[in-house]
Each structure stands twice: as structure tokens, then as C-alpha cells.
mmCIF file of C-alpha atoms in Angstrom:
data_model
loop_
_atom_site.group_PDB
_atom_site.id
_atom_site.type_symbol
_atom_site.label_atom_id
_atom_site.label_comp_id
_atom_site.label_asym_id
_atom_site.label_seq_id
_atom_site.Cartn_x
_atom_site.Cartn_y
_atom_site.Cartn_z
ATOM 1 C CA MET A 1 2.066 -32.493 -42.419
ATOM 2 C CA THR A 2 1.908 -29.497 -44.516
ATOM 3 C CA ILE A 3 0.767 -29.542 -48.051
ATOM 4 C CA VAL A 4 4.235 -27.925 -49.732
ATOM 5 C CA THR A 5 4.207 -27.033 -53.892
ATOM 6 C CA HIS A 6 7.672 -28.499 -54.202
ATOM 7 C CA ALA A 7 9.449 -31.828 -54.559
ATOM 8 C CA HIS A 8 11.297 -34.053 -56.553
ATOM 9 C CA ALA A 9 8.323 -35.787 -59.513
ATOM 10 C CA ASP A 10 10.247 -37.238 -62.016
ATOM 11 C CA LEU A 11 10.962 -40.053 -58.903
ATOM 12 C CA ARG A 12 9.259 -42.846 -59.970
ATOM 13 C CA PRO A 13 7.402 -44.085 -56.938
ATOM 14 C CA GLU A 14 7.321 -48.111 -55.552
ATOM 15 C CA VAL A 15 3.945 -49.274 -55.638
ATOM 16 C CA VAL A 16 2.499 -52.738 -54.004
ATOM 17 C CA GLY A 17 -0.929 -53.086 -54.148
ATOM 18 C CA PHE A 18 -2.200 -55.289 -51.997
ATOM 19 C CA TYR A 19 -5.798 -57.679 -53.209
ATOM 20 C CA ASP A 20 -8.664 -58.601 -51.083
ATOM 21 C CA GLU A 21 -10.158 -61.364 -52.550
ATOM 22 C CA ALA A 22 -13.581 -61.032 -50.163
ATOM 23 C CA THR A 23 -14.128 -57.433 -51.489
ATOM 24 C CA SER A 24 -12.371 -57.379 -54.637
ATOM 25 C CA SER A 25 -10.560 -54.307 -53.872
ATOM 26 C CA VAL A 26 -7.080 -53.098 -53.925
ATOM 27 C CA GLN A 27 -5.216 -51.217 -51.056
ATOM 28 C CA TYR A 28 -2.100 -49.931 -51.698
ATOM 29 C CA VAL A 29 1.772 -49.312 -49.823
ATOM 30 C CA VAL A 30 3.566 -46.268 -52.634
ATOM 31 C CA ARG A 31 7.183 -46.218 -51.380
ATOM 32 C CA ASP A 32 9.407 -43.105 -51.757
ATOM 33 C CA PRO A 33 12.551 -44.133 -53.679
ATOM 34 C CA LEU A 34 15.202 -42.021 -52.484
ATOM 35 C CA SER A 35 13.439 -41.211 -48.344
ATOM 36 C CA ARG A 36 11.377 -45.043 -47.523
ATOM 37 C CA SER A 37 8.930 -42.740 -46.682
ATOM 38 C CA CYS A 38 5.478 -44.251 -47.558
ATOM 39 C CA ALA A 39 1.872 -43.713 -48.271
ATOM 40 C CA VAL A 40 -1.174 -45.922 -47.777
ATOM 41 C CA ILE A 41 -3.955 -45.734 -50.055
ATOM 42 C CA ASP A 42 -7.956 -47.239 -50.110
ATOM 43 C CA PRO A 43 -7.271 -49.425 -46.514
ATOM 44 C CA VAL A 44 -9.317 -52.622 -46.042
ATOM 45 C CA LEU A 45 -11.087 -53.279 -42.541
ATOM 46 C CA ASP A 46 -12.455 -57.333 -42.918
ATOM 47 C CA PHE A 47 -15.960 -57.219 -42.099
ATOM 48 C CA ASP A 48 -17.765 -60.446 -42.052
ATOM 49 C CA ALA A 49 -21.582 -59.048 -43.094
ATOM 50 C CA HIS A 50 -23.044 -62.507 -41.876
ATOM 51 C CA SER A 51 -21.380 -62.371 -38.142
ATOM 52 C CA GLY A 52 -20.853 -58.683 -38.339
ATOM 53 C CA GLY A 53 -17.252 -60.086 -37.128
ATOM 54 C CA ILE A 54 -14.185 -56.995 -37.466
ATOM 55 C CA ARG A 55 -10.814 -58.031 -38.018
ATOM 56 C CA THR A 56 -7.312 -56.247 -38.617
ATOM 57 C CA ARG A 57 -6.097 -58.708 -41.119
ATOM 58 C CA SER A 58 -5.742 -56.631 -44.397
ATOM 59 C CA ALA A 59 -4.630 -53.775 -42.946
ATOM 60 C CA ASP A 60 -1.806 -55.837 -40.935
ATOM 61 C CA LEU A 61 -0.778 -56.650 -44.400
ATOM 62 C CA LEU A 62 0.509 -53.425 -44.463
ATOM 63 C CA LEU A 63 1.799 -52.890 -41.893
ATOM 64 C CA ARG A 64 4.060 -56.597 -42.185
ATOM 65 C CA HIS A 65 5.363 -54.641 -45.227
ATOM 66 C CA ILE A 66 6.047 -51.062 -44.229
ATOM 67 C CA GLU A 67 7.710 -53.048 -40.918
ATOM 68 C CA GLU A 68 9.326 -55.779 -43.265
ATOM 69 C CA GLN A 69 10.866 -53.410 -45.655
ATOM 70 C CA GLY A 70 11.698 -50.819 -43.607
ATOM 71 C CA LEU A 71 9.392 -47.972 -43.853
ATOM 72 C CA ARG A 72 8.262 -44.667 -42.692
ATOM 73 C CA LEU A 73 4.215 -44.462 -42.757
ATOM 74 C CA GLU A 74 3.721 -40.966 -43.224
ATOM 75 C CA TRP A 75 0.033 -40.744 -44.751
ATOM 76 C CA ILE A 76 -2.957 -42.400 -44.680
ATOM 77 C CA LEU A 77 -4.702 -42.117 -48.026
ATOM 78 C CA ASP A 78 -9.049 -42.634 -48.879
ATOM 79 C CA THR A 79 -10.087 -42.057 -52.725
ATOM 80 C CA HIS A 80 -13.840 -41.535 -51.040
ATOM 81 C CA PRO A 81 -16.023 -43.336 -48.851
ATOM 82 C CA HIS A 82 -16.085 -47.254 -50.113
ATOM 83 C CA ALA A 83 -19.527 -48.436 -50.992
ATOM 84 C CA ASP A 84 -18.204 -52.016 -50.955
ATOM 85 C CA HIS A 85 -15.484 -51.940 -47.856
ATOM 86 C CA LEU A 86 -15.042 -50.689 -44.695
ATOM 87 C CA SER A 87 -12.221 -48.365 -44.480
ATOM 88 C CA ALA A 88 -9.470 -49.492 -41.985
ATOM 89 C CA ALA A 89 -7.877 -45.318 -41.907
ATOM 90 C CA ALA A 90 -8.797 -45.040 -38.613
ATOM 91 C CA TYR A 91 -7.172 -48.618 -37.194
ATOM 92 C CA LEU A 92 -3.814 -47.362 -39.052
ATOM 93 C CA ARG A 93 -3.913 -43.608 -37.733
ATOM 94 C CA GLU A 94 -4.336 -45.499 -33.851
ATOM 95 C CA VAL A 95 -1.543 -47.879 -34.690
ATOM 96 C CA THR A 96 0.643 -45.697 -36.672
ATOM 97 C CA GLY A 97 -0.130 -41.666 -36.281
ATOM 98 C CA ALA A 98 0.208 -41.303 -39.551
ATOM 99 C CA PRO A 99 -2.479 -38.540 -40.747
ATOM 100 C CA THR A 100 -5.589 -39.289 -42.460
ATOM 101 C CA GLY A 101 -7.128 -37.537 -46.032
ATOM 102 C CA ILE A 102 -9.368 -37.533 -47.989
ATOM 103 C CA GLY A 103 -10.826 -35.243 -50.804
ATOM 104 C CA ASP A 104 -12.982 -32.348 -49.087
ATOM 105 C CA HIS A 105 -15.698 -32.726 -50.957
ATOM 106 C CA VAL A 106 -16.091 -35.725 -48.707
ATOM 107 C CA THR A 107 -18.632 -33.040 -46.455
ATOM 108 C CA GLU A 108 -21.119 -33.080 -48.695
ATOM 109 C CA VAL A 109 -21.064 -37.134 -48.704
ATOM 110 C CA GLN A 110 -21.378 -36.718 -45.299
ATOM 111 C CA ARG A 111 -24.701 -34.600 -45.179
ATOM 112 C CA LEU A 112 -26.574 -36.557 -48.011
ATOM 113 C CA TRP A 113 -25.575 -40.666 -45.778
ATOM 114 C CA LYS A 114 -26.397 -38.186 -42.625
ATOM 115 C CA GLY A 115 -30.071 -37.379 -43.554
ATOM 116 C CA LEU A 116 -29.403 -40.924 -44.625
ATOM 117 C CA TYR A 117 -28.981 -42.918 -41.945
ATOM 118 C CA HIS A 118 -30.009 -40.485 -39.384
ATOM 119 C CA LEU A 119 -27.339 -40.061 -37.634
ATOM 120 C CA PRO A 120 -27.884 -37.687 -34.327
ATOM 121 C CA GLY A 121 -27.696 -33.921 -34.993
ATOM 122 C CA SER A 122 -23.421 -34.737 -32.892
ATOM 123 C CA PHE A 123 -22.563 -36.431 -35.643
ATOM 124 C CA ARG A 124 -19.882 -33.974 -37.634
ATOM 125 C CA THR A 125 -20.306 -33.170 -41.650
ATOM 126 C CA ASP A 126 -17.469 -31.346 -41.517
ATOM 127 C CA GLY A 127 -14.341 -33.671 -42.391
ATOM 128 C CA SER A 128 -13.715 -32.868 -39.157
ATOM 129 C CA GLN A 129 -12.917 -37.263 -38.568
ATOM 130 C CA TRP A 130 -9.378 -36.792 -41.011
ATOM 131 C CA ASP A 131 -6.420 -34.774 -40.374
ATOM 132 C CA ARG A 132 -6.149 -33.349 -43.601
ATOM 133 C CA LEU A 133 -9.251 -32.431 -46.331
ATOM 134 C CA PHE A 134 -7.444 -32.233 -49.275
ATOM 135 C CA ALA A 135 -9.274 -29.748 -52.506
ATOM 136 C CA ASP A 136 -8.666 -30.192 -56.547
ATOM 137 C CA GLY A 137 -5.160 -29.095 -57.388
ATOM 138 C CA ASP A 138 -3.322 -29.667 -53.252
ATOM 139 C CA ARG A 139 -0.122 -31.320 -53.028
ATOM 140 C CA LEU A 140 1.204 -33.382 -50.090
ATOM 141 C CA MET A 141 5.176 -34.753 -49.670
ATOM 142 C CA VAL A 142 5.559 -39.016 -49.093
ATOM 143 C CA GLY A 143 9.824 -37.915 -48.208
ATOM 144 C CA GLY A 144 10.853 -36.876 -51.477
ATOM 145 C CA MET A 145 7.869 -37.457 -53.588
ATOM 146 C CA LYS A 146 5.060 -34.435 -54.530
ATOM 147 C CA MET A 147 1.093 -36.454 -54.811
ATOM 148 C CA THR A 148 -0.775 -34.531 -56.224
ATOM 149 C CA VAL A 149 -4.573 -33.991 -55.480
ATOM 150 C CA LEU A 150 -7.119 -34.325 -58.838
ATOM 151 C CA LEU A 151 -11.084 -34.321 -58.007
ATOM 152 C CA SER A 152 -12.599 -37.181 -59.857
ATOM 153 C CA PRO A 153 -16.685 -36.751 -59.303
ATOM 154 C CA GLY A 154 -18.782 -39.219 -60.860
ATOM 155 C CA HIS A 155 -18.780 -42.551 -58.771
ATOM 156 C CA THR A 156 -19.622 -40.829 -56.105
ATOM 157 C CA LEU A 157 -19.292 -36.300 -55.315
ATOM 158 C CA CYS A 158 -15.792 -36.462 -53.364
ATOM 159 C CA SER A 159 -13.798 -38.912 -55.292
ATOM 160 C CA VAL A 160 -10.328 -38.285 -55.782
ATOM 161 C CA THR A 161 -7.030 -39.462 -57.671
ATOM 162 C CA TYR A 162 -3.620 -39.250 -56.482
ATOM 163 C CA VAL A 163 -1.036 -39.115 -58.976
ATOM 164 C CA THR A 164 2.600 -39.096 -56.991
ATOM 165 C CA GLY A 165 5.400 -39.163 -60.679
ATOM 166 C CA ASP A 166 4.046 -41.613 -63.368
ATOM 167 C CA ALA A 167 1.474 -43.002 -60.610
ATOM 168 C CA ALA A 168 -2.046 -42.476 -60.327
ATOM 169 C CA PHE A 169 -4.161 -43.731 -57.878
ATOM 170 C CA VAL A 170 -7.848 -43.627 -60.252
ATOM 171 C CA HIS A 171 -9.279 -45.501 -57.628
ATOM 172 C CA ASP A 172 -13.162 -46.643 -58.782
ATOM 173 C CA THR A 173 -13.173 -44.331 -62.124
ATOM 174 C CA LEU A 174 -10.941 -46.120 -64.263
ATOM 175 C CA PHE A 175 -11.185 -50.460 -64.145
ATOM 176 C CA MET A 176 -8.910 -52.572 -66.044
ATOM 177 C CA PRO A 177 -9.013 -52.180 -70.182
ATOM 178 C CA ASP A 178 -11.612 -55.591 -69.983
ATOM 179 C CA SER A 179 -13.781 -53.754 -67.238
ATOM 180 C CA GLY A 180 -14.836 -49.935 -68.137
ATOM 181 C CA THR A 181 -15.704 -48.213 -65.638
ATOM 182 C CA ALA A 182 -17.571 -47.601 -62.431
ATOM 183 C CA ARG A 183 -20.737 -46.783 -61.625
ATOM 184 C CA ALA A 184 -22.347 -43.545 -60.999
ATOM 185 C CA ASP A 185 -25.789 -44.053 -59.561
ATOM 186 C CA PHE A 186 -24.666 -43.954 -55.658
ATOM 187 C CA PRO A 187 -26.383 -41.048 -53.871
ATOM 188 C CA GLY A 188 -24.486 -37.654 -55.495
ATOM 189 C CA GLY A 189 -23.131 -40.110 -58.467
ATOM 190 C CA ASP A 190 -22.787 -38.367 -61.846
ATOM 191 C CA ALA A 191 -22.437 -40.375 -65.497
ATOM 192 C CA VAL A 192 -21.463 -36.597 -66.519
ATOM 193 C CA ALA A 193 -19.223 -35.921 -64.376
ATOM 194 C CA LEU A 194 -17.684 -39.348 -63.697
ATOM 195 C CA TRP A 195 -17.160 -38.986 -68.494
ATOM 196 C CA ARG A 196 -14.986 -35.648 -67.255
ATOM 197 C CA SER A 197 -13.085 -36.950 -64.374
ATOM 198 C CA ILE A 198 -12.004 -39.931 -66.882
ATOM 199 C CA GLN A 199 -10.971 -37.440 -69.538
ATOM 200 C CA ARG A 200 -9.235 -35.746 -67.408
ATOM 201 C CA ILE A 201 -7.123 -38.820 -66.362
ATOM 202 C CA LEU A 202 -6.219 -39.447 -69.581
ATOM 203 C CA MET A 203 -4.593 -36.188 -70.502
ATOM 204 C CA LEU A 204 -1.872 -37.139 -68.145
ATOM 205 C CA PRO A 205 1.305 -38.833 -70.269
ATOM 206 C CA ASP A 206 0.242 -42.256 -71.743
ATOM 207 C CA GLN A 207 2.749 -43.664 -69.927
ATOM 208 C CA THR A 208 1.346 -42.693 -66.699
ATOM 209 C CA ARG A 209 1.085 -45.927 -64.511
ATOM 210 C CA LEU A 210 -2.983 -46.134 -63.432
ATOM 211 C CA PHE A 211 -3.650 -48.027 -60.335
ATOM 212 C CA THR A 212 -7.206 -49.342 -60.023
ATOM 213 C CA GLY A 213 -9.170 -49.841 -56.515
ATOM 214 C CA HIS A 214 -11.398 -52.707 -57.579
ATOM 215 C CA ASP A 215 -10.890 -55.714 -60.618
ATOM 216 C CA TYR A 216 -13.488 -58.366 -60.509
ATOM 217 C CA ARG A 217 -11.980 -60.674 -63.000
ATOM 218 C CA PRO A 218 -13.850 -61.123 -65.643
ATOM 219 C CA HIS A 219 -13.995 -64.059 -67.133
ATOM 220 C CA SER A 220 -12.283 -65.653 -64.089
ATOM 221 C CA ARG A 221 -8.341 -64.403 -65.393
ATOM 222 C CA PRO A 222 -6.167 -63.548 -62.392
ATOM 223 C CA ALA A 223 -7.211 -60.206 -60.736
ATOM 224 C CA ALA A 224 -5.452 -57.711 -61.680
ATOM 225 C CA TRP A 225 -4.938 -53.389 -60.768
ATOM 226 C CA GLU A 226 -2.454 -51.556 -63.161
ATOM 227 C CA SER A 227 -2.884 -50.025 -66.431
ATOM 228 C CA THR A 228 -1.977 -46.861 -68.317
ATOM 229 C CA VAL A 229 -3.307 -44.276 -69.767
ATOM 230 C CA GLY A 230 -2.116 -44.825 -73.309
ATOM 231 C CA GLU A 231 -3.899 -48.833 -72.922
ATOM 232 C CA GLN A 232 -6.599 -46.986 -71.606
ATOM 233 C CA LYS A 233 -7.456 -45.175 -74.275
ATOM 234 C CA ALA A 234 -6.849 -47.613 -76.962
ATOM 235 C CA GLY A 235 -8.744 -50.577 -75.012
ATOM 236 C CA ASN A 236 -11.718 -49.505 -72.386
ATOM 237 C CA ALA A 237 -14.597 -51.992 -72.844
ATOM 238 C CA HIS A 238 -16.258 -48.903 -71.493
ATOM 239 C CA VAL A 239 -14.338 -46.178 -73.015
ATOM 240 C CA THR A 240 -12.437 -46.461 -76.403
ATOM 241 C CA GLY A 241 -14.642 -44.742 -79.124
ATOM 242 C CA MET A 242 -16.986 -43.272 -77.343
ATOM 243 C CA ASP A 243 -18.276 -39.674 -76.707
ATOM 244 C CA GLU A 244 -20.456 -37.941 -73.585
ATOM 245 C CA ALA A 245 -23.529 -38.815 -74.827
ATOM 246 C CA ARG A 246 -23.017 -42.120 -76.156
ATOM 247 C CA PHE A 247 -21.035 -43.119 -72.502
ATOM 248 C CA VAL A 248 -24.066 -41.923 -70.403
ATOM 249 C CA ALA A 249 -26.344 -43.733 -71.911
ATOM 250 C CA MET A 250 -24.453 -46.493 -71.975
ATOM 251 C CA ARG A 251 -23.146 -45.995 -68.253
ATOM 252 C CA THR A 252 -26.806 -44.694 -66.834
ATOM 253 C CA GLY A 253 -28.392 -47.662 -68.761
ATOM 254 C CA ARG A 254 -25.917 -51.078 -66.558
ATOM 255 C CA ASP A 255 -26.558 -49.015 -63.602
ATOM 256 C CA ARG A 256 -30.314 -49.618 -63.899
ATOM 257 C CA SER A 257 -29.548 -53.236 -64.222
ATOM 258 C CA LEU A 258 -26.574 -53.350 -60.636
ATOM 259 C CA PRO A 259 -27.773 -54.622 -57.147
ATOM 260 C CA LEU A 260 -26.197 -52.910 -54.662
ATOM 261 C CA PRO A 261 -23.152 -54.156 -53.437
ATOM 262 C CA ASP A 262 -23.533 -56.130 -49.993
ATOM 263 C CA LEU A 263 -21.651 -53.239 -47.809
ATOM 264 C CA ILE A 264 -22.975 -50.663 -49.031
ATOM 265 C CA LEU A 265 -24.792 -50.328 -45.894
ATOM 266 C CA PRO A 266 -22.515 -50.938 -42.771
ATOM 267 C CA ALA A 267 -19.403 -49.652 -45.574
ATOM 268 C CA LEU A 268 -20.618 -46.064 -45.638
ATOM 269 C CA GLN A 269 -21.382 -45.537 -41.882
ATOM 270 C CA VAL A 270 -18.253 -46.502 -40.847
ATOM 271 C CA ASN A 271 -16.638 -44.406 -44.112
ATOM 272 C CA ILE A 272 -18.027 -41.374 -43.951
ATOM 273 C CA ALA A 273 -16.730 -40.950 -40.264
ATOM 274 C CA ALA A 274 -12.989 -41.833 -42.144
ATOM 275 C CA GLY A 275 -13.153 -45.930 -40.835
ATOM 276 C CA HIS A 276 -14.405 -45.186 -36.824
ATOM 277 C CA LEU A 277 -16.263 -47.165 -35.876
ATOM 278 C CA PRO A 278 -19.633 -46.252 -34.217
ATOM 279 C CA ALA A 279 -19.056 -45.744 -30.072
ATOM 280 C CA PRO A 280 -19.951 -47.979 -28.223
ATOM 281 C CA GLU A 281 -24.047 -47.880 -26.583
ATOM 282 C CA ASP A 282 -24.432 -48.600 -22.565
ATOM 283 C CA ASP A 283 -24.018 -52.531 -23.247
ATOM 284 C CA GLY A 284 -20.801 -51.753 -24.649
ATOM 285 C CA ARG A 285 -21.256 -53.251 -27.464
ATOM 286 C CA ARG A 286 -21.134 -51.234 -30.943
ATOM 287 C CA TYR A 287 -23.795 -51.214 -33.813
ATOM 288 C CA LEU A 288 -24.308 -49.979 -37.048
ATOM 289 C CA LYS A 289 -27.800 -49.656 -38.906
ATOM 290 C CA ILE A 290 -29.274 -50.484 -41.934
ATOM 291 C CA PRO A 291 -32.607 -48.342 -42.911
ATOM 292 C CA LEU A 292 -34.741 -49.927 -44.219
ATOM 293 C CA ASP A 293 -36.138 -49.706 -48.327
ATOM 294 C CA ALA A 294 -33.609 -46.389 -48.970
ATOM 295 C CA PHE A 295 -33.382 -47.573 -51.754
ATOM 296 C CA PRO A 296 -36.506 -49.286 -52.776
ATOM 297 C CA ASP A 297 -35.622 -49.020 -56.692
ATOM 298 C CA ALA A 298 -32.743 -51.170 -56.850
ATOM 299 C CA PRO A 299 -32.397 -54.926 -58.524
ATOM 300 C CA TRP A 300 -32.310 -57.413 -55.767
ATOM 301 C CA PRO A 301 -28.952 -59.501 -56.632
ATOM 302 C CA GLU A 302 -29.388 -63.333 -57.706
ATOM 303 C CA PRO A 303 -30.250 -66.450 -54.822
ATOM 304 C CA HIS A 304 -26.751 -67.808 -54.096
ATOM 305 C CA HIS A 305 -27.583 -71.523 -53.915
ATOM 306 C CA ALA A 306 -25.981 -73.860 -52.118
#
């Protein structure tokens, strides 16, 4: 695929979100209504931490939708290497042949986590596991729709927002207004950068639809993942009425109390490789590495009682 600088920028993309109960994640199919071309954003590979089992049920829902609607998949996009689910980008690429993409600062994340996992020297940290690395301001085509990439660091070093027409896919930067914002305490995270990324997103027109990457359903409300810039300005629980200093103090204090996501250590070693699972060892089985005591100061989750 070629990065271009022109297209039908005024088209309203059609967006279908698929909510994954197990990880509270949302994966998206975004469609150009004129050409029937589409992109997938943040696909989920199912992983059972108890058994080590891998399934493709969530990603197969996307494939079934694409087939039923007669769509043509042109891009498989991740907004960042996720800490709470495994990416299905490699699986979808294998099945469909569509190219994969992510922000170009992923190389910094790869170098950081390569050290944490003590990965072998053969693990590449040049981002070559993806077909395309996008710089801030790059544009790509999904049929006749132009999609612009905005670097949105803070949650991670390499987070990006994909903007097309009146839709923006903001990953873990902004949640639904009643849930506030993403944490910024993972390796490479930065609360100041997160605030500034949020302000950049909120400079989009008020009617811009924002599609978030997670919804944790506060007060057990139904899952939701679409808001607008105007709604976020008016009522985001962590942003409205705040300035940078107050936000950073709030975010930093809140993050100190949060346990790490359940799947962060299994997920990152797969996700910094574009969703490729580790190569089989000489017994034919694949293995994930869990670095012990890599985060000694992280709070432990509350115990679950049967």
C-alpha cells in the first residue's frame, strides 16, 4: 500500500465495533462506503492465561463480518502494542494477506521491552515485523478514504490515533467520558505527554466521533465505545475543568494505586512482534517468558474469592 496525500476526505466512514468481554477491548472494522474497502483496527487474539490456550474466535468475528458484507480488507492496524490483550494482526495478515501497520515509535517500545524480557539478539527492534511504520502526519488510503496518523504518546511511547473523515480511533488515550483517561505508568508512559496528546485530539471538530479501545463498564452500565469531541470536552471525568499540572498530579497519583493488567507480561512479548507468537522450540511447542519481579513496586490485585 502507498501513503498518499489526497482522497475523499469528506466521506463519513462506517464503523462497526466488536466488544470483547474477556479483556474489555473493542476491535473495529472501518469501511469506505463508496468502494467497500475496509481496515481493521486493534484486532484481538484470544488468550487464556490459566491454560495458555490461544484461540482466534474474536478475530474470526471480524473476518465473518467482512465476508458477509462483501468488504475488501486493505489494512490491519494497531494503535500501539497493547498490555491487556494479544494482537491478532499476524493471524489476520496470514489469512487475508492485508498489510499491517503501527506508529513508527514502536521501535523505541521494542528496545525497551526486549531488555525487560531479555530477548535474544536476533529479535529485531527496527519494526520490520509490520509492513508499514507510520510517522506523525502520514496518510494512507482505505479505498477512497484518506486516513491520517496522529502520534499520541503518553499511554505508551508509540501510541497513534487514526483519523478518517469524522471518525478518530483514539485507542487507550481517552475512554468514554465517565471513565476518563488511560493510565500512563507503563514503561515509557508519561502523564505530561498523555495530557498533550489529549489536547491535540480535542482540537478536532466537536462533532468528530471518537472510538476508544476499552470500556470497563463503570457501575455495570452496558458497554459503550463511541463519543464525540464535544462530549469529551464537556464531561470527561479526568479532563474537563483540568489544567496540565492538575491532570498530571491526578493521573500519577491514580496510577500508583493500579495493579498491572492481568495479561501485560504475556501480551507485550507478542505485541512488540506485531502479533507473531514465539517460534516453536525443539519440542515443537511455543513458550512465553514471564520476567519475575520486573515490577516490584506495582500493587497486587485484590484476591478473588470463589
